């Protein structure tokens, strides 16, 4: 769990999604369950170590659920919790703003 006490709601939210990878992991898990290898492919550039660490933190914050199946070979899937779905929905407008920013930068020759 993150720091506390929080100054405001944005402070509490940013504490959960802090860093580059968590938002991309949440986006990748949007409405789908994924195994670890699938997540690695959906989040290009993330290392196995960092992905494992970020998933553990997201699980501790109640954003991601880890399901282990007692099969041979062992199977583990990750999915967003209800709280994770809410966070993903809240991040939608931020993603839309980012797309507009990317287009504006490209138009200005900076993208």
Short mmCIF file of N, CA and C in Angstrom, two decimals:
data_model
loop_
_atom_site.label_atom_id
_atom_site.label_comp_id
_atom_site.label_asym_id
_atom_site.label_seq_id
_atom_site.Cartn_x
_atom_site.Cartn_y
_atom_site.Cartn_z
N UNK A 1 0.84 -1.17 0.00
CA UNK A 1 0.00 0.00 0.00
C UNK A 1 0.89 1.23 0.00
N UNK A 2 0.35 2.33 -0.52
CA UNK A 2 1.14 3.53 -0.70
C UNK A 2 1.23 4.38 0.55
N UNK A 3 1.70 5.59 0.31
CA UNK A 3 1.88 6.53 1.42
C UNK A 3 0.53 7.03 1.93
N UNK A 4 0.52 7.58 3.09
CA UNK A 4 -0.67 8.19 3.66
C UNK A 4 -0.22 9.13 4.75
N UNK A 5 -0.90 10.15 5.18
CA UNK A 5 -2.19 10.56 4.66
C UNK A 5 -2.06 11.30 3.33
N UNK A 6 -3.12 11.25 2.58
CA UNK A 6 -3.14 11.91 1.28
C UNK A 6 -3.63 13.34 1.42
N UNK A 7 -3.16 14.18 0.51
CA UNK A 7 -3.55 15.58 0.50
C UNK A 7 -4.92 15.74 -0.17
N UNK A 8 -5.16 14.95 -1.25
CA UNK A 8 -6.42 15.03 -1.97
C UNK A 8 -6.63 13.72 -2.73
N UNK A 9 -7.76 13.61 -3.41
CA UNK A 9 -8.07 12.40 -4.16
C UNK A 9 -7.07 12.11 -5.26
N UNK A 10 -6.59 13.15 -5.94
CA UNK A 10 -5.60 12.94 -6.99
C UNK A 10 -4.31 12.38 -6.42
N UNK A 11 -3.93 12.82 -5.26
CA UNK A 11 -2.74 12.32 -4.59
C UNK A 11 -2.88 10.82 -4.33
N UNK A 12 -4.04 10.39 -3.85
CA UNK A 12 -4.30 8.98 -3.58
C UNK A 12 -4.29 8.16 -4.86
N UNK A 13 -4.86 8.71 -5.94
CA UNK A 13 -4.91 8.00 -7.22
C UNK A 13 -3.53 7.87 -7.84
N UNK A 14 -2.78 8.96 -7.85
CA UNK A 14 -1.44 8.94 -8.45
C UNK A 14 -0.52 8.00 -7.68
N UNK A 15 -0.73 7.87 -6.39
CA UNK A 15 0.08 6.96 -5.60
C UNK A 15 -0.08 5.52 -6.09
N UNK A 16 -1.28 5.16 -6.53
CA UNK A 16 -1.55 3.81 -7.02
C UNK A 16 -0.99 3.60 -8.41
N UNK A 17 -1.07 4.60 -9.28
CA UNK A 17 -0.66 4.43 -10.68
C UNK A 17 0.71 5.02 -10.96
N UNK A 18 1.46 5.36 -9.93
CA UNK A 18 2.76 5.99 -10.07
C UNK A 18 3.69 5.16 -10.96
N UNK A 19 4.37 5.82 -11.86
CA UNK A 19 5.32 5.16 -12.75
C UNK A 19 4.73 4.89 -14.11
N UNK A 20 5.58 4.46 -15.00
CA UNK A 20 5.21 4.25 -16.40
C UNK A 20 4.39 2.97 -16.60
N UNK A 21 4.71 1.92 -15.89
CA UNK A 21 4.19 0.60 -16.24
C UNK A 21 2.81 0.29 -15.71
N UNK A 22 2.45 0.79 -14.55
CA UNK A 22 1.17 0.41 -13.95
C UNK A 22 -0.01 0.80 -14.82
N UNK A 23 0.02 1.98 -15.37
CA UNK A 23 -1.09 2.42 -16.23
C UNK A 23 -1.18 1.52 -17.47
N UNK A 24 -0.04 1.14 -18.02
CA UNK A 24 -0.04 0.27 -19.19
C UNK A 24 -0.52 -1.14 -18.84
N UNK A 25 -0.21 -1.62 -17.66
CA UNK A 25 -0.70 -2.93 -17.21
C UNK A 25 -2.21 -2.88 -17.04
N UNK A 26 -2.70 -1.83 -16.40
CA UNK A 26 -4.15 -1.67 -16.22
C UNK A 26 -4.85 -1.61 -17.57
N UNK A 27 -4.28 -0.86 -18.50
CA UNK A 27 -4.86 -0.77 -19.85
C UNK A 27 -4.88 -2.15 -20.53
N UNK A 28 -3.79 -2.91 -20.38
CA UNK A 28 -3.70 -4.23 -21.01
C UNK A 28 -4.72 -5.20 -20.44
N UNK A 29 -5.07 -5.04 -19.18
CA UNK A 29 -6.03 -5.93 -18.54
C UNK A 29 -7.48 -5.47 -18.72
N UNK A 30 -7.69 -4.43 -19.51
CA UNK A 30 -9.02 -3.89 -19.75
C UNK A 30 -9.95 -4.98 -20.29
N UNK A 31 -10.90 -5.40 -19.48
CA UNK A 31 -11.94 -6.38 -19.85
C UNK A 31 -11.40 -7.74 -20.29
N UNK A 32 -10.20 -8.09 -19.86
CA UNK A 32 -9.69 -9.42 -20.21
C UNK A 32 -8.75 -9.93 -19.13
N UNK A 33 -8.73 -11.23 -18.99
CA UNK A 33 -7.79 -11.89 -18.09
C UNK A 33 -6.56 -12.21 -18.92
N UNK A 34 -5.39 -12.11 -18.30
CA UNK A 34 -4.15 -12.38 -19.03
C UNK A 34 -3.22 -13.21 -18.18
N UNK A 35 -2.49 -14.08 -18.85
CA UNK A 35 -1.39 -14.77 -18.22
C UNK A 35 -0.17 -13.86 -18.28
N UNK A 36 0.85 -14.19 -17.50
CA UNK A 36 2.03 -13.35 -17.39
C UNK A 36 2.67 -13.08 -18.76
N UNK A 37 2.84 -14.14 -19.55
CA UNK A 37 3.46 -13.99 -20.87
C UNK A 37 2.67 -13.09 -21.80
N UNK A 38 1.33 -13.19 -21.71
CA UNK A 38 0.48 -12.31 -22.52
C UNK A 38 0.69 -10.85 -22.13
N UNK A 39 0.76 -10.62 -20.82
CA UNK A 39 0.99 -9.25 -20.35
C UNK A 39 2.33 -8.71 -20.83
N UNK A 40 3.35 -9.56 -20.82
CA UNK A 40 4.67 -9.13 -21.32
C UNK A 40 4.58 -8.67 -22.76
N UNK A 41 3.78 -9.37 -23.57
CA UNK A 41 3.63 -8.98 -24.98
C UNK A 41 2.79 -7.72 -25.14
N UNK A 42 1.80 -7.55 -24.27
CA UNK A 42 0.91 -6.39 -24.36
C UNK A 42 1.54 -5.11 -23.80
N UNK A 43 2.60 -5.26 -23.01
CA UNK A 43 3.29 -4.11 -22.42
C UNK A 43 4.75 -4.17 -22.90
N UNK A 44 4.99 -3.77 -24.15
CA UNK A 44 6.33 -3.88 -24.71
C UNK A 44 7.34 -3.04 -23.94
N UNK A 45 8.51 -3.64 -23.73
CA UNK A 45 9.60 -2.92 -23.07
C UNK A 45 9.72 -3.21 -21.59
N UNK A 46 8.67 -3.75 -20.97
CA UNK A 46 8.74 -4.04 -19.54
C UNK A 46 9.55 -5.32 -19.32
N UNK A 47 10.39 -5.31 -18.31
CA UNK A 47 11.17 -6.51 -18.00
C UNK A 47 10.32 -7.44 -17.13
N UNK A 48 10.71 -8.69 -17.09
CA UNK A 48 10.00 -9.67 -16.28
C UNK A 48 10.01 -9.26 -14.81
N UNK A 49 11.16 -8.79 -14.33
CA UNK A 49 11.31 -8.38 -12.94
C UNK A 49 10.38 -7.21 -12.60
N UNK A 50 10.37 -6.21 -13.46
CA UNK A 50 9.54 -5.02 -13.21
C UNK A 50 8.06 -5.38 -13.30
N UNK A 51 7.69 -6.20 -14.29
CA UNK A 51 6.28 -6.60 -14.42
C UNK A 51 5.83 -7.34 -13.16
N UNK A 52 6.65 -8.25 -12.67
CA UNK A 52 6.32 -8.98 -11.45
C UNK A 52 6.13 -8.03 -10.28
N UNK A 53 7.05 -7.09 -10.12
CA UNK A 53 6.98 -6.12 -9.02
C UNK A 53 5.72 -5.25 -9.14
N UNK A 54 5.45 -4.76 -10.34
CA UNK A 54 4.29 -3.89 -10.53
C UNK A 54 2.99 -4.64 -10.30
N UNK A 55 2.91 -5.89 -10.76
CA UNK A 55 1.71 -6.70 -10.52
C UNK A 55 1.49 -6.93 -9.03
N UNK A 56 2.56 -7.19 -8.31
CA UNK A 56 2.44 -7.38 -6.85
C UNK A 56 1.91 -6.12 -6.17
N UNK A 57 2.43 -4.96 -6.58
CA UNK A 57 1.98 -3.70 -5.99
C UNK A 57 0.52 -3.43 -6.34
N UNK A 58 0.14 -3.68 -7.59
CA UNK A 58 -1.25 -3.48 -7.99
C UNK A 58 -2.18 -4.44 -7.25
N UNK A 59 -1.71 -5.65 -7.01
CA UNK A 59 -2.49 -6.62 -6.25
C UNK A 59 -2.65 -6.15 -4.80
N UNK A 60 -1.57 -5.66 -4.21
CA UNK A 60 -1.61 -5.16 -2.83
C UNK A 60 -2.55 -3.97 -2.69
N UNK A 61 -2.66 -3.15 -3.75
CA UNK A 61 -3.55 -1.98 -3.74
C UNK A 61 -4.99 -2.34 -4.11
N UNK A 62 -5.25 -3.61 -4.40
CA UNK A 62 -6.62 -4.04 -4.72
C UNK A 62 -7.06 -3.74 -6.14
N UNK A 63 -6.11 -3.47 -7.03
CA UNK A 63 -6.42 -3.11 -8.42
C UNK A 63 -6.44 -4.35 -9.31
N UNK A 64 -5.55 -5.29 -9.04
CA UNK A 64 -5.40 -6.51 -9.84
C UNK A 64 -5.63 -7.73 -8.96
N UNK A 65 -6.30 -8.72 -9.53
CA UNK A 65 -6.51 -10.01 -8.84
C UNK A 65 -5.66 -11.06 -9.54
N UNK A 66 -4.95 -11.84 -8.75
CA UNK A 66 -4.11 -12.93 -9.26
C UNK A 66 -4.80 -14.24 -8.94
N UNK A 67 -5.08 -15.02 -9.97
CA UNK A 67 -5.75 -16.31 -9.81
C UNK A 67 -4.79 -17.42 -10.19
N UNK A 68 -4.53 -18.33 -9.24
CA UNK A 68 -3.66 -19.48 -9.50
C UNK A 68 -4.51 -20.72 -9.69
N UNK A 69 -4.20 -21.50 -10.72
CA UNK A 69 -4.90 -22.74 -10.99
C UNK A 69 -3.98 -23.91 -10.71
N UNK A 70 -4.50 -24.91 -10.05
CA UNK A 70 -3.71 -26.09 -9.69
C UNK A 70 -3.71 -27.07 -10.86
N UNK A 71 -2.91 -26.73 -11.87
CA UNK A 71 -2.81 -27.55 -13.08
C UNK A 71 -1.35 -27.84 -13.35
N UNK A 72 -1.13 -28.76 -14.28
CA UNK A 72 0.24 -29.07 -14.74
C UNK A 72 0.31 -28.66 -16.19
N UNK A 73 1.15 -27.74 -16.62
CA UNK A 73 1.96 -26.85 -15.76
C UNK A 73 1.07 -25.85 -15.03
N UNK A 74 1.61 -25.25 -13.96
CA UNK A 74 0.82 -24.28 -13.19
C UNK A 74 0.36 -23.13 -14.08
N UNK A 75 -0.83 -22.64 -13.80
CA UNK A 75 -1.40 -21.55 -14.60
C UNK A 75 -1.80 -20.42 -13.65
N UNK A 76 -1.40 -19.20 -14.01
CA UNK A 76 -1.74 -18.01 -13.24
C UNK A 76 -2.32 -16.99 -14.20
N UNK A 77 -3.44 -16.39 -13.82
CA UNK A 77 -4.04 -15.34 -14.63
C UNK A 77 -4.22 -14.09 -13.77
N UNK A 78 -4.16 -12.95 -14.44
CA UNK A 78 -4.35 -11.66 -13.79
C UNK A 78 -5.56 -10.98 -14.42
N UNK A 79 -6.33 -10.30 -13.58
CA UNK A 79 -7.50 -9.56 -14.06
C UNK A 79 -7.68 -8.34 -13.17
N UNK A 80 -8.39 -7.36 -13.70
CA UNK A 80 -8.72 -6.18 -12.89
C UNK A 80 -9.81 -6.54 -11.90
N UNK A 81 -9.72 -6.00 -10.72
CA UNK A 81 -10.79 -6.11 -9.74
C UNK A 81 -11.85 -5.07 -10.10
N UNK A 82 -12.92 -5.02 -9.33
CA UNK A 82 -13.93 -3.98 -9.55
C UNK A 82 -13.31 -2.60 -9.38
N UNK A 83 -12.47 -2.46 -8.37
CA UNK A 83 -11.75 -1.20 -8.15
C UNK A 83 -10.84 -0.88 -9.33
N UNK A 84 -10.19 -1.91 -9.87
CA UNK A 84 -9.33 -1.73 -11.04
C UNK A 84 -10.11 -1.30 -12.26
N UNK A 85 -11.31 -1.88 -12.45
CA UNK A 85 -12.18 -1.47 -13.56
C UNK A 85 -12.57 0.00 -13.42
N UNK A 86 -12.89 0.41 -12.19
CA UNK A 86 -13.25 1.81 -11.94
C UNK A 86 -12.07 2.73 -12.26
N UNK A 87 -10.88 2.32 -11.85
CA UNK A 87 -9.69 3.12 -12.13
C UNK A 87 -9.44 3.20 -13.62
N UNK A 88 -9.60 2.10 -14.32
CA UNK A 88 -9.40 2.08 -15.77
C UNK A 88 -10.38 3.03 -16.46
N UNK A 89 -11.62 3.03 -16.02
CA UNK A 89 -12.63 3.94 -16.57
C UNK A 89 -12.24 5.39 -16.30
N UNK A 90 -11.74 5.66 -15.08
CA UNK A 90 -11.32 7.02 -14.73
C UNK A 90 -10.13 7.47 -15.56
N UNK A 91 -9.28 6.53 -15.98
CA UNK A 91 -8.10 6.87 -16.79
C UNK A 91 -8.46 7.14 -18.25
N UNK A 92 -9.67 6.75 -18.68
CA UNK A 92 -10.10 6.95 -20.07
C UNK A 92 -9.96 8.38 -20.55
N UNK A 93 -10.51 9.37 -19.84
CA UNK A 93 -10.37 10.77 -20.28
C UNK A 93 -8.91 11.23 -20.34
N UNK A 94 -8.07 10.74 -19.44
CA UNK A 94 -6.66 11.09 -19.47
C UNK A 94 -6.01 10.53 -20.72
N UNK A 95 -6.36 9.30 -21.09
CA UNK A 95 -5.85 8.70 -22.32
C UNK A 95 -6.29 9.47 -23.55
N UNK A 96 -7.55 9.92 -23.56
CA UNK A 96 -8.07 10.70 -24.69
C UNK A 96 -7.31 12.03 -24.80
N UNK A 97 -7.06 12.67 -23.66
CA UNK A 97 -6.28 13.90 -23.66
C UNK A 97 -4.88 13.63 -24.22
N UNK A 98 -4.27 12.52 -23.80
CA UNK A 98 -2.95 12.17 -24.29
C UNK A 98 -2.90 11.97 -25.80
N UNK A 99 -3.95 11.34 -26.36
CA UNK A 99 -4.02 11.16 -27.82
C UNK A 99 -4.08 12.51 -28.53
N UNK A 100 -4.89 13.43 -27.99
CA UNK A 100 -4.96 14.77 -28.58
C UNK A 100 -3.61 15.47 -28.50
N UNK A 101 -2.93 15.31 -27.40
CA UNK A 101 -1.60 15.91 -27.23
C UNK A 101 -0.60 15.32 -28.23
N UNK A 102 -0.63 13.99 -28.40
CA UNK A 102 0.26 13.34 -29.36
C UNK A 102 0.00 13.86 -30.77
N UNK A 103 -1.28 14.02 -31.13
CA UNK A 103 -1.63 14.53 -32.47
C UNK A 103 -1.14 15.97 -32.64
N UNK A 104 -1.30 16.79 -31.60
CA UNK A 104 -0.86 18.18 -31.68
C UNK A 104 0.66 18.26 -31.82
N UNK A 105 1.37 17.41 -31.08
CA UNK A 105 2.84 17.39 -31.18
C UNK A 105 3.29 16.93 -32.57
N UNK A 106 2.59 15.93 -33.09
CA UNK A 106 2.93 15.44 -34.43
C UNK A 106 2.68 16.53 -35.48
N UNK A 107 1.57 17.22 -35.32
CA UNK A 107 1.24 18.30 -36.24
C UNK A 107 2.27 19.42 -36.19
N UNK A 108 2.81 19.65 -35.02
CA UNK A 108 3.82 20.70 -34.85
C UNK A 108 5.22 20.20 -35.19
N UNK A 109 5.32 18.94 -35.62
CA UNK A 109 6.61 18.38 -36.00
C UNK A 109 7.47 17.96 -34.82
N UNK A 110 6.84 17.77 -33.66
CA UNK A 110 7.59 17.38 -32.47
C UNK A 110 7.33 15.93 -32.06
N UNK A 111 6.47 15.21 -32.80
CA UNK A 111 6.06 13.87 -32.38
C UNK A 111 6.82 12.77 -33.02
#
